[in-house]
Coordinates of C-alpha atoms in Angstrom, one line a residue:
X142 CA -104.4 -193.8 -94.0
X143 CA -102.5 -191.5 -91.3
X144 CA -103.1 -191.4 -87.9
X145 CA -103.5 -188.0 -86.7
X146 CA -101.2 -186.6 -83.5
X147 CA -100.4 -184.2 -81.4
X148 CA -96.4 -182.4 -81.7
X149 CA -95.1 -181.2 -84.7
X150 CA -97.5 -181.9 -87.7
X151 CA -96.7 -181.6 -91.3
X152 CA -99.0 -181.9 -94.0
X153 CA -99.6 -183.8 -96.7
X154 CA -102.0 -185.0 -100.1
X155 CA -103.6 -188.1 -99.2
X156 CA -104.7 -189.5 -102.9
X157 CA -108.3 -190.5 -101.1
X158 CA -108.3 -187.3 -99.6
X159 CA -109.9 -183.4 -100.7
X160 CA -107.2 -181.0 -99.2
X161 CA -104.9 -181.6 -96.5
X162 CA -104.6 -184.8 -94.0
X163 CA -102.0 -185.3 -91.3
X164 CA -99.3 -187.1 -91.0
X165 CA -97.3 -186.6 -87.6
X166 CA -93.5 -187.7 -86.1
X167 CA -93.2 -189.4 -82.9
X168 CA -95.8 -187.6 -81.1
X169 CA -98.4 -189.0 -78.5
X170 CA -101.3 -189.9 -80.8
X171 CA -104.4 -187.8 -81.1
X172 CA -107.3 -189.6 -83.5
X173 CA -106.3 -192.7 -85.5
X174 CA -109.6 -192.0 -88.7
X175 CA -109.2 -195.5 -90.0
X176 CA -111.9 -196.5 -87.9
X177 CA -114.3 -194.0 -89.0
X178 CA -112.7 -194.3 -92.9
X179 CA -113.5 -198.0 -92.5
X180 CA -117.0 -197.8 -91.0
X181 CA -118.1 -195.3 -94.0
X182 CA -116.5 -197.8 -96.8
X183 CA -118.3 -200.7 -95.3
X184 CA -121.3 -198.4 -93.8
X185 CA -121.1 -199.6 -90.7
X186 CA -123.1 -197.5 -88.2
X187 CA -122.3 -199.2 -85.2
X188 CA -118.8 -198.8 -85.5
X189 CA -119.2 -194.9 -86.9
X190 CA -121.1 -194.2 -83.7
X191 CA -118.6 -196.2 -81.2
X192 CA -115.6 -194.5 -82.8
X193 CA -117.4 -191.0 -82.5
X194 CA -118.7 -191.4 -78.6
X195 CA -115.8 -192.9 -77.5
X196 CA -112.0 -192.8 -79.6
X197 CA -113.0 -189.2 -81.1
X198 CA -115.0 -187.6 -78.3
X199 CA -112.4 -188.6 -75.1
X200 CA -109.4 -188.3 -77.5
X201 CA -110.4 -185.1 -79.6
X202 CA -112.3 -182.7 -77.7
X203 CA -110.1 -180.3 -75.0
X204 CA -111.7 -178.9 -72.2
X205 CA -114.0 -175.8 -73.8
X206 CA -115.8 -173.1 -72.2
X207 CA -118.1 -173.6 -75.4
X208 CA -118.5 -177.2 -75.5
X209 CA -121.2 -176.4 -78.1
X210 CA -119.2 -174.3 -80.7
X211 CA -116.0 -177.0 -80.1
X212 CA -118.5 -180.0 -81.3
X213 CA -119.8 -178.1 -84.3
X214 CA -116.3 -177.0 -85.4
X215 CA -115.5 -180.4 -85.3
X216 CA -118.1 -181.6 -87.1
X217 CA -117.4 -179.1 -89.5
X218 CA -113.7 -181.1 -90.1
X219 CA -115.2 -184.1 -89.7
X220 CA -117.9 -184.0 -92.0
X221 CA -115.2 -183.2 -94.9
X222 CA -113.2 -186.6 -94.0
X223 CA -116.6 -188.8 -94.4
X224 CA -117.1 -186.9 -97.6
X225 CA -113.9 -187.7 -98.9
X226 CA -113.7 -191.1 -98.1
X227 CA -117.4 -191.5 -100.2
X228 CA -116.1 -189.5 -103.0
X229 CA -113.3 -192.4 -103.3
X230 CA -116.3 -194.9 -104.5
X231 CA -118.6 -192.3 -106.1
X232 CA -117.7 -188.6 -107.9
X233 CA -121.4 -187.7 -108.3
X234 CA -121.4 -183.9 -107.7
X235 CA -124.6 -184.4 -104.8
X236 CA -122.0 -185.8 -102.8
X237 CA -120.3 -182.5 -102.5
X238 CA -123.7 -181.0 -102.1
X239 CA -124.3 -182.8 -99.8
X240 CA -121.6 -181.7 -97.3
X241 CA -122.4 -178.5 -98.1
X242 CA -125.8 -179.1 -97.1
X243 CA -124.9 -180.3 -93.2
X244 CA -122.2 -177.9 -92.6
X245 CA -125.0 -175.5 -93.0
X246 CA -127.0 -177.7 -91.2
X247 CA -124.9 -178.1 -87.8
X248 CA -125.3 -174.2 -86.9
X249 CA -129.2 -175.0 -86.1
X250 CA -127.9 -177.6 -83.2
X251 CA -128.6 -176.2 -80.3
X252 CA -126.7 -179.3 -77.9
X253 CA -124.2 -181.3 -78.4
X254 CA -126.6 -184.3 -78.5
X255 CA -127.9 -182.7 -81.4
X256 CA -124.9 -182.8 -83.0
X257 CA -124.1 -186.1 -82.5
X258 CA -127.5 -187.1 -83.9
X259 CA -126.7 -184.8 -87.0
X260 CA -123.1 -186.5 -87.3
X261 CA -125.3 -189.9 -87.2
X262 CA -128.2 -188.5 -90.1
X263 CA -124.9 -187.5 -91.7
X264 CA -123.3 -191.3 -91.8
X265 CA -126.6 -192.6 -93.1
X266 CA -126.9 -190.0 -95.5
X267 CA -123.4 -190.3 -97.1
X268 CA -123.6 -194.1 -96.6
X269 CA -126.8 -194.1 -98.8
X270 CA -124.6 -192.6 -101.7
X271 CA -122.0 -195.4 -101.5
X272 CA -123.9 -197.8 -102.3
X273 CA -125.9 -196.0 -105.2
X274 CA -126.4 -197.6 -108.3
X275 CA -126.0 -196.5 -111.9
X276 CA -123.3 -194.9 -113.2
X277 CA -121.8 -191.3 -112.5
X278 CA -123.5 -188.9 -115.4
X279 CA -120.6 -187.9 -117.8
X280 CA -120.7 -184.2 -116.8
X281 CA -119.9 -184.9 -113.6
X282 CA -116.9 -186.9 -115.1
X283 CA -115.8 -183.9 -117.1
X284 CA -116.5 -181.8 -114.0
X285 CA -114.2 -184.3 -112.0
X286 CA -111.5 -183.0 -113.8
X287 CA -111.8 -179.5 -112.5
X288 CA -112.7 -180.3 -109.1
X289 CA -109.7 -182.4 -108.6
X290 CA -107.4 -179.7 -109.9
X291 CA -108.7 -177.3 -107.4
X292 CA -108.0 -180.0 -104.9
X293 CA -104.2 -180.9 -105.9
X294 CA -103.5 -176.9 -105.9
X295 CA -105.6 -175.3 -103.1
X296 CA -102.2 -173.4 -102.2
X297 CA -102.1 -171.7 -105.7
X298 CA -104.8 -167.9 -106.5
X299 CA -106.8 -170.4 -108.8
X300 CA -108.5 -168.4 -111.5
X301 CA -111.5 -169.1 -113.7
X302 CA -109.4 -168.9 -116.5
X303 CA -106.5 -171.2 -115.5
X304 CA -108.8 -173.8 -114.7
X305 CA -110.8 -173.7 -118.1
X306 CA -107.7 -173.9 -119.8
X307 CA -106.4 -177.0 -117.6
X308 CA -109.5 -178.7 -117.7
X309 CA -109.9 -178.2 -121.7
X310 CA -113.0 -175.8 -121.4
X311 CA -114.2 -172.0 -122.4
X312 CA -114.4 -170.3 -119.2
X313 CA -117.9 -168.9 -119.8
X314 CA -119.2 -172.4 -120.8
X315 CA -117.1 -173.7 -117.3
X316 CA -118.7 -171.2 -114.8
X317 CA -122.1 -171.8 -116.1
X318 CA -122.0 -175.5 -116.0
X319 CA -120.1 -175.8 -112.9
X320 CA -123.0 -173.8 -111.4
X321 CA -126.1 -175.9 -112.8
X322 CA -124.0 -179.1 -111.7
X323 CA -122.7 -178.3 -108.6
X324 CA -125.4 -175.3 -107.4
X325 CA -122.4 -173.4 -106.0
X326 CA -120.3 -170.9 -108.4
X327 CA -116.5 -171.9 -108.9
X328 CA -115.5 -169.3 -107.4
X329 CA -117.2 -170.0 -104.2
X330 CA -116.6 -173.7 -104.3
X331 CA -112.5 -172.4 -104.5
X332 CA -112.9 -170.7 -101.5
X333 CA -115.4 -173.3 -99.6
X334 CA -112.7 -175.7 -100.4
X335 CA -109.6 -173.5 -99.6
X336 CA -111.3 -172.8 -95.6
X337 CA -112.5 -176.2 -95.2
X338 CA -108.5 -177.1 -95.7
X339 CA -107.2 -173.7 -93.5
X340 CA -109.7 -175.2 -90.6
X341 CA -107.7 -178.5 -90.4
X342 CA -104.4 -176.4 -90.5
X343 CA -105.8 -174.1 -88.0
X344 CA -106.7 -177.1 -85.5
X345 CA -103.8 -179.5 -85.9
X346 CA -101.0 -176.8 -86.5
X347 CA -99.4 -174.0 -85.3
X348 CA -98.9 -171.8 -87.7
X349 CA -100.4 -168.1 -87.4
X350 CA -103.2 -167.3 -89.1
X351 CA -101.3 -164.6 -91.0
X352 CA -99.4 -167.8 -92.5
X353 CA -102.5 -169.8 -93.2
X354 CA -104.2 -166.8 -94.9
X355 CA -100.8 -166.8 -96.8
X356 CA -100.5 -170.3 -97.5
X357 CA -104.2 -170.9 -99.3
X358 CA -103.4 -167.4 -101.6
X359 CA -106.1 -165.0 -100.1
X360 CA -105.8 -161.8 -101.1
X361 CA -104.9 -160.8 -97.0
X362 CA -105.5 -161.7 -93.3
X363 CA -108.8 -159.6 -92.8
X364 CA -110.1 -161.8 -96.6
X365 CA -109.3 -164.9 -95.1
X366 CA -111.0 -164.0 -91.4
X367 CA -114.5 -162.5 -93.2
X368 CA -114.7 -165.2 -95.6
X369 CA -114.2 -167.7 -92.4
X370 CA -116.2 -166.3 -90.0
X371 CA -119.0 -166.2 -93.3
X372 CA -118.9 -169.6 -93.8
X373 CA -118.4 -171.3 -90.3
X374 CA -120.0 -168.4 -88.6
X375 CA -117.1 -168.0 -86.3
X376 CA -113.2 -166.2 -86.1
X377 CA -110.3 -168.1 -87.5
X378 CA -108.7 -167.5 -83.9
X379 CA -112.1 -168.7 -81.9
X380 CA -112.4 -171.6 -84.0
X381 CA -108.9 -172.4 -83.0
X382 CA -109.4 -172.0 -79.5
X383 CA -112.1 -174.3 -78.7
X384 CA -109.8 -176.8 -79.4
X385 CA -107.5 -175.7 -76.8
X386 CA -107.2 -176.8 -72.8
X387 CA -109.0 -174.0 -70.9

């Protein structure tokens, strides 16, 4: 697992990872997620909670005029990193409900306190699907298929169509069973997916976010900002900047 930096980041597919992780040179070290990545596989809340309060808190948050916003676009990254490190031990399509569910849910915090007791109901929540037994419904495994190939290729305009014929299925039959699984439409689970991955590039790089927009295929600049600002309820470029020394 990488440890993420400050300096000159590249990125990279982590195979336990959805979308893009970190990976850094010789730079001064920002946030080492093992800790958290081993407290969700072992569902250890004490150590979640020690790693958040201390390691992520003193090491990851800059000085922000909106200490508020900063701690719910984090969680917003955050919550994404716990999901994927469940999804590793169980595909069941509520898992990615799920994290759809609290990145809703952090825009009602109105403290940060609020947010760390979200990040904590969060923990216990994903936890609880870790160690669920039974065996993952085989729709879900067909549906795996599909949802991985939009992960590997979040950088390609992925189309209805291509991914019916990658994944072996009519495209009518696809969008309608995506939908009744998943309780998102394709489509919007392509671009949930494709802004959860531009808000990690947009905090830990520094490319413009002409480039990003670029780099995740959307159709232009002002796409990629409504679509953002739709889903996080905040600018590409403030987003970025309450990560930044004030």
């Amino acid at each position: 697992m990488p440890v993420f930096k400050r300096g000159n980041m590249s990125f990279s597919e982590d195979r336990n990872l959805i979308g893009p992780v970190l990976v850094s040179d010789e730079s001064g070290m920002l946030c080492n997620f093992d800790k958290l990545y081993g407290a969700v596989l072992t569902c250890d809340e004490q150590l979640a909670k020690d790693w958040y309060l201390n390691e992520y808190c003193q090491s990851c948050f800059a000085v922000s005029a909106d200490r508020l916003r900063m701690r719910k676009n984090g969680f917003i990254v955050l919550i994404g990193y716990i999901r994927s490190a469940v999804i590793s031990r169980n595909k069941s399509s509520a898992v990615i409900m799920l994290e759809n569910t609290y990145i809703r849910a952090v825009e009602n915090c109105v403290d940060e306190d609020s947010v760390y007791r979200l990040f904590v109901m969060a923990f216990r929540d994903f936890c609880g699907r870790m160690t669920e037994a039974g065996e993952v419904p085989q729709q879900d495994t067909q549906l795996k298929f599909c949802t991985d190939y939009i992960a590997a290729n979040l950088k390609l305009p992925l189309t209805l169509s291509e991914i019916a014929l990658h994944c072996g299925y009519n495209p009518s039959y696809l969008s309608r069973k995506f939908k009744q699984v998943y309780g998102i439409s394709i489509k919007n689970y392509i671009i949930s997916e494709k802004l959860k991955a531009a808000a990690a590039m947009l905090r830990y790089s520094e490319k413009s976010i002409a480039e990003i927009s670029s780099v995740f295929k959307f159709s232009s600049q002002s796409h990629f900002q409504q679509e953002f600002k739709k889903n996080f309820k905040i600018t590409p470029l403030n987003f970025r900047n309450s990560f930044k020394n004030k």
